[in-house]
Short mmCIF file of C-alpha atoms in Angstrom, two decimals:
data_model
loop_
_atom_site.label_atom_id
_atom_site.label_comp_id
_atom_site.label_asym_id
_atom_site.label_seq_id
_atom_site.Cartn_x
_atom_site.Cartn_y
_atom_site.Cartn_z
CA MET A 1 -26.94 -16.50 -20.92
CA GLU A 2 -25.04 -15.37 -23.76
CA LYS A 3 -21.88 -16.28 -21.72
CA TYR A 4 -23.08 -19.88 -21.92
CA ASN A 5 -23.61 -20.22 -25.30
CA THR A 6 -21.17 -22.90 -26.10
CA ASN A 7 -20.76 -26.11 -24.83
CA GLU A 8 -17.22 -25.66 -23.62
CA VAL A 9 -17.92 -23.00 -21.42
CA LEU A 10 -21.05 -24.40 -19.57
CA ILE A 11 -19.01 -27.56 -18.61
CA ASN A 12 -15.73 -25.62 -17.87
CA ASP A 13 -17.83 -23.74 -15.49
CA LEU A 14 -19.92 -26.52 -14.22
CA SER A 15 -16.45 -28.39 -12.99
CA LYS A 16 -15.13 -25.69 -11.11
CA GLY A 17 -18.92 -25.74 -9.18
CA LYS A 18 -20.17 -22.17 -10.63
CA GLU A 19 -23.93 -22.37 -9.58
CA GLU A 20 -24.83 -19.65 -11.91
CA ALA A 21 -24.07 -22.49 -14.63
CA TYR A 22 -25.91 -24.87 -13.06
CA ILE A 23 -28.76 -22.52 -13.17
CA PHE A 24 -28.41 -22.17 -16.69
CA LEU A 25 -28.52 -25.70 -17.39
CA LEU A 26 -31.64 -26.57 -15.20
CA GLU A 27 -33.02 -23.19 -17.28
CA LYS A 28 -32.37 -24.62 -20.45
CA TYR A 29 -33.22 -28.49 -20.34
CA HIS A 30 -35.19 -28.69 -17.80
CA ARG A 31 -38.24 -29.01 -20.03
CA LYS A 32 -36.82 -30.53 -22.43
CA LEU A 33 -35.92 -33.51 -20.45
CA PHE A 34 -39.22 -34.19 -18.74
CA SER A 35 -40.86 -33.85 -22.31
CA TYR A 36 -38.62 -36.60 -23.04
CA THR A 37 -38.82 -38.68 -19.73
CA LEU A 38 -42.89 -38.60 -20.28
CA THR A 39 -42.22 -40.67 -23.91
CA LEU A 40 -40.55 -43.14 -21.94
CA ILE A 41 -42.86 -43.49 -18.76
CA ASN A 42 -46.89 -42.10 -18.66
CA ASP A 43 -45.97 -40.65 -15.20
CA ARG A 44 -45.59 -36.87 -14.42
CA THR A 45 -44.21 -37.48 -11.04
CA LEU A 46 -42.09 -39.96 -11.98
CA ALA A 47 -40.71 -38.08 -14.85
CA GLN A 48 -40.20 -35.51 -12.22
CA ASP A 49 -38.36 -37.97 -10.59
CA ILE A 50 -36.37 -39.08 -13.03
CA VAL A 51 -35.35 -35.73 -14.17
CA GLN A 52 -34.12 -33.99 -11.12
CA ASN A 53 -32.13 -37.09 -10.15
CA THR A 54 -30.28 -36.85 -13.76
CA PHE A 55 -29.81 -32.98 -12.23
CA ILE A 56 -28.53 -34.19 -9.61
CA LYS A 57 -25.94 -36.70 -10.41
CA THR A 58 -24.88 -33.86 -13.06
CA TRP A 59 -24.09 -32.18 -10.15
CA ARG A 60 -21.97 -34.99 -8.35
CA PHE A 61 -19.99 -36.05 -11.45
CA ARG A 62 -19.47 -32.36 -12.87
CA LYS A 63 -15.55 -32.89 -12.69
CA LYS A 64 -16.09 -35.59 -14.50
CA LEU A 65 -17.90 -33.74 -17.83
CA LYS A 66 -15.88 -33.58 -20.72
CA PRO A 67 -15.98 -29.90 -22.26
CA ASP A 68 -15.74 -31.12 -26.06
CA HIS A 69 -18.59 -34.12 -25.38
CA SER A 70 -22.18 -32.43 -25.80
CA ILE A 71 -23.60 -31.65 -22.11
CA GLN A 72 -27.19 -32.57 -24.35
CA SER A 73 -27.00 -35.31 -25.42
CA PHE A 74 -24.58 -36.66 -22.09
CA LEU A 75 -28.15 -35.72 -20.16
CA TYR A 76 -30.49 -37.57 -22.68
CA LYS A 77 -28.63 -40.29 -22.12
CA MET A 78 -28.83 -39.77 -18.34
CA VAL A 79 -32.27 -39.67 -17.91
CA TYR A 80 -32.53 -42.75 -20.08
CA HIS A 81 -30.09 -44.81 -17.75
CA GLU A 82 -32.37 -43.50 -14.68
CA PHE A 83 -35.94 -44.38 -16.47
CA VAL A 84 -34.34 -47.63 -17.37
CA ASP A 85 -32.86 -48.33 -13.58
CA GLU A 86 -36.50 -46.77 -11.62
CA TYR A 87 -38.92 -48.96 -14.01
CA ARG A 88 -36.28 -52.16 -13.47
CA GLN A 89 -36.54 -51.57 -9.17
CA GLY A 90 -40.46 -51.67 -9.97
CA LYS A 91 -40.71 -54.22 -12.25
CA LYS A 92 -38.98 -56.49 -14.60
CA LEU A 93 -39.21 -55.69 -17.70
CA LEU A 94 -41.42 -57.36 -20.66
CA PRO A 95 -38.96 -59.20 -23.31
CA LEU A 96 -40.91 -56.64 -26.05
CA GLU A 97 -40.31 -53.66 -23.75
CA ASP A 98 -36.55 -54.24 -23.27
CA LYS A 99 -36.13 -55.03 -26.53
CA TYR A 100 -37.57 -51.76 -27.47
CA TYR A 101 -35.71 -49.58 -25.10
CA LYS A 102 -32.18 -51.09 -25.90
CA GLN A 103 -32.88 -49.95 -29.52
CA MET A 104 -33.91 -46.94 -28.78
CA PHE A 105 -30.75 -45.90 -26.77
CA GLU A 106 -28.83 -48.01 -29.57
CA ILE A 107 -30.09 -45.37 -31.98
CA LEU A 108 -29.25 -42.31 -29.62
CA ASP A 109 -25.95 -43.57 -29.01
CA GLU A 110 -25.18 -44.30 -32.70
CA THR A 111 -26.40 -40.73 -33.58
CA ASN A 112 -23.48 -38.45 -33.34
CA GLU A 113 -23.49 -35.76 -30.71
CA TYR A 114 -23.81 -32.92 -33.91
CA LYS A 115 -26.87 -35.34 -35.45
CA LEU A 116 -28.67 -35.50 -32.56
CA GLU A 117 -28.27 -32.18 -31.85
CA ARG A 118 -29.93 -31.01 -35.41
CA PHE A 119 -32.28 -33.42 -34.83
CA LEU A 120 -33.85 -31.98 -31.85
CA ASN A 121 -33.38 -28.46 -33.38
CA LEU A 122 -35.14 -29.25 -35.78
CA MET A 123 -37.56 -31.28 -34.79
CA SER A 124 -38.58 -28.08 -32.51
CA LYS A 125 -38.39 -25.91 -35.37
CA GLU A 126 -40.87 -27.70 -37.02
CA ILE A 127 -43.35 -27.97 -34.01
CA ASP A 128 -43.33 -23.95 -34.31
CA LYS A 129 -44.17 -24.03 -38.06
CA LEU A 130 -47.73 -25.81 -37.12
CA PRO A 131 -50.66 -24.19 -37.63
CA PRO A 132 -50.78 -22.21 -34.16
CA LYS A 133 -54.36 -24.48 -32.70
CA CYS A 134 -52.40 -27.66 -34.06
CA ARG A 135 -49.14 -26.76 -32.16
CA GLU A 136 -50.73 -25.93 -28.74
CA ILE A 137 -52.40 -28.94 -28.77
CA PHE A 138 -49.54 -30.88 -29.49
CA THR A 139 -47.31 -28.84 -27.56
CA LEU A 140 -50.12 -29.67 -24.22
CA SER A 141 -49.45 -33.29 -25.15
CA LYS A 142 -45.94 -33.80 -25.71
CA GLN A 143 -44.55 -30.89 -24.10
CA GLU A 144 -46.68 -30.89 -20.79
CA GLY A 145 -47.46 -34.10 -20.91
CA LEU A 146 -51.37 -33.47 -20.51
CA THR A 147 -54.17 -36.14 -21.45
CA ASN A 148 -56.46 -35.96 -24.34
CA LYS A 149 -59.13 -35.85 -21.66
CA GLU A 150 -57.35 -32.69 -20.06
CA ILE A 151 -56.74 -31.31 -23.26
CA SER A 152 -60.17 -31.63 -24.28
CA GLU A 153 -61.32 -29.90 -20.76
CA HIS A 154 -59.14 -27.07 -21.14
CA LEU A 155 -59.25 -25.65 -24.01
CA SER A 156 -63.25 -27.22 -24.72
CA ILE A 157 -63.10 -29.05 -27.18
CA SER A 158 -63.94 -32.64 -27.60
CA ILE A 159 -62.00 -35.07 -27.50
CA ARG A 160 -61.64 -36.77 -31.09
CA THR A 161 -60.90 -33.06 -32.20
CA VAL A 162 -57.90 -33.57 -30.31
CA GLU A 163 -56.76 -37.01 -31.03
CA ALA A 164 -57.47 -35.29 -35.58
CA GLN A 165 -55.00 -32.27 -34.01
CA ILE A 166 -52.33 -34.76 -32.58
CA GLY A 167 -52.53 -36.88 -35.63
CA LYS A 168 -52.43 -33.90 -38.23
CA ALA A 169 -49.29 -32.99 -36.37
CA TYR A 170 -47.77 -36.09 -36.59
CA ASN A 171 -48.38 -36.55 -40.19
CA LYS A 172 -46.55 -32.92 -40.60
CA LEU A 173 -43.64 -34.14 -38.86
CA ARG A 174 -43.21 -36.89 -39.94
CA ASN A 175 -43.46 -35.72 -43.63
CA ARG A 176 -41.03 -32.72 -43.08
CA LEU A 177 -38.35 -34.67 -41.42
CA ASN A 178 -35.57 -35.60 -43.95
CA GLU A 179 -35.26 -39.54 -44.43
CA GLN A 180 -32.44 -39.61 -42.54
CA TYR A 181 -34.31 -38.56 -38.72
CA LYS A 182 -37.28 -40.67 -39.75
CA THR A 183 -36.29 -43.61 -36.98
CA VAL A 184 -35.02 -41.20 -34.37
CA PHE A 185 -38.33 -39.52 -34.93
CA PHE A 186 -40.44 -42.57 -35.22
CA LEU A 187 -38.74 -43.80 -31.70
CA TYR A 188 -38.13 -40.63 -29.96
CA PHE A 189 -42.24 -40.41 -29.89
CA LYS A 190 -43.06 -44.72 -29.92
CA GLY A 191 -45.92 -44.90 -27.06
CA THR A 192 -46.67 -41.82 -26.33
CA ASN A 193 -49.84 -41.58 -29.30
CA SER A 194 -51.59 -44.17 -31.51
CA TYR A 195 -50.05 -41.72 -34.57
CA ALA A 196 -46.56 -42.01 -33.47
#
């Protein structure tokens, strides 16, 4: 919807309880947030629950949203907090895990909203520039959440080929990103693949 081409208009309509604004929010960010959540936890069902809870809470507290603050940044931070809450309910975080997730959140928190949005847009553009087969495999892995085995079966290729293509994608993305994005890139994909 062209109507929601600015953050301010979207948040204003959300705060007024307009259903079309909420539908737009779901359509624009659900997939992105689900992909991001899969970088935090390798469980598709739980990842879906976390994203769903994020949207429910966003709607519940919509009147507290600030038009001058990025809704995208807000959603990513909300997902992170939902993940930590969910994870801590299931089991206590190991000291090393706790340190990593805190560091990851600090990087996201310290990265101003404009810079974070630029990073996400740049990442999307660079993924689109990958060779077709490489892009397809990387997308199935990091955005659809499929395992290497599932991808190999789906595309009728060997697991080794899948691993090689994902590694190729990581190397190309790392080389193309500006130095200022390297830390965010590393933390964003840390733990999702041995090439990260």
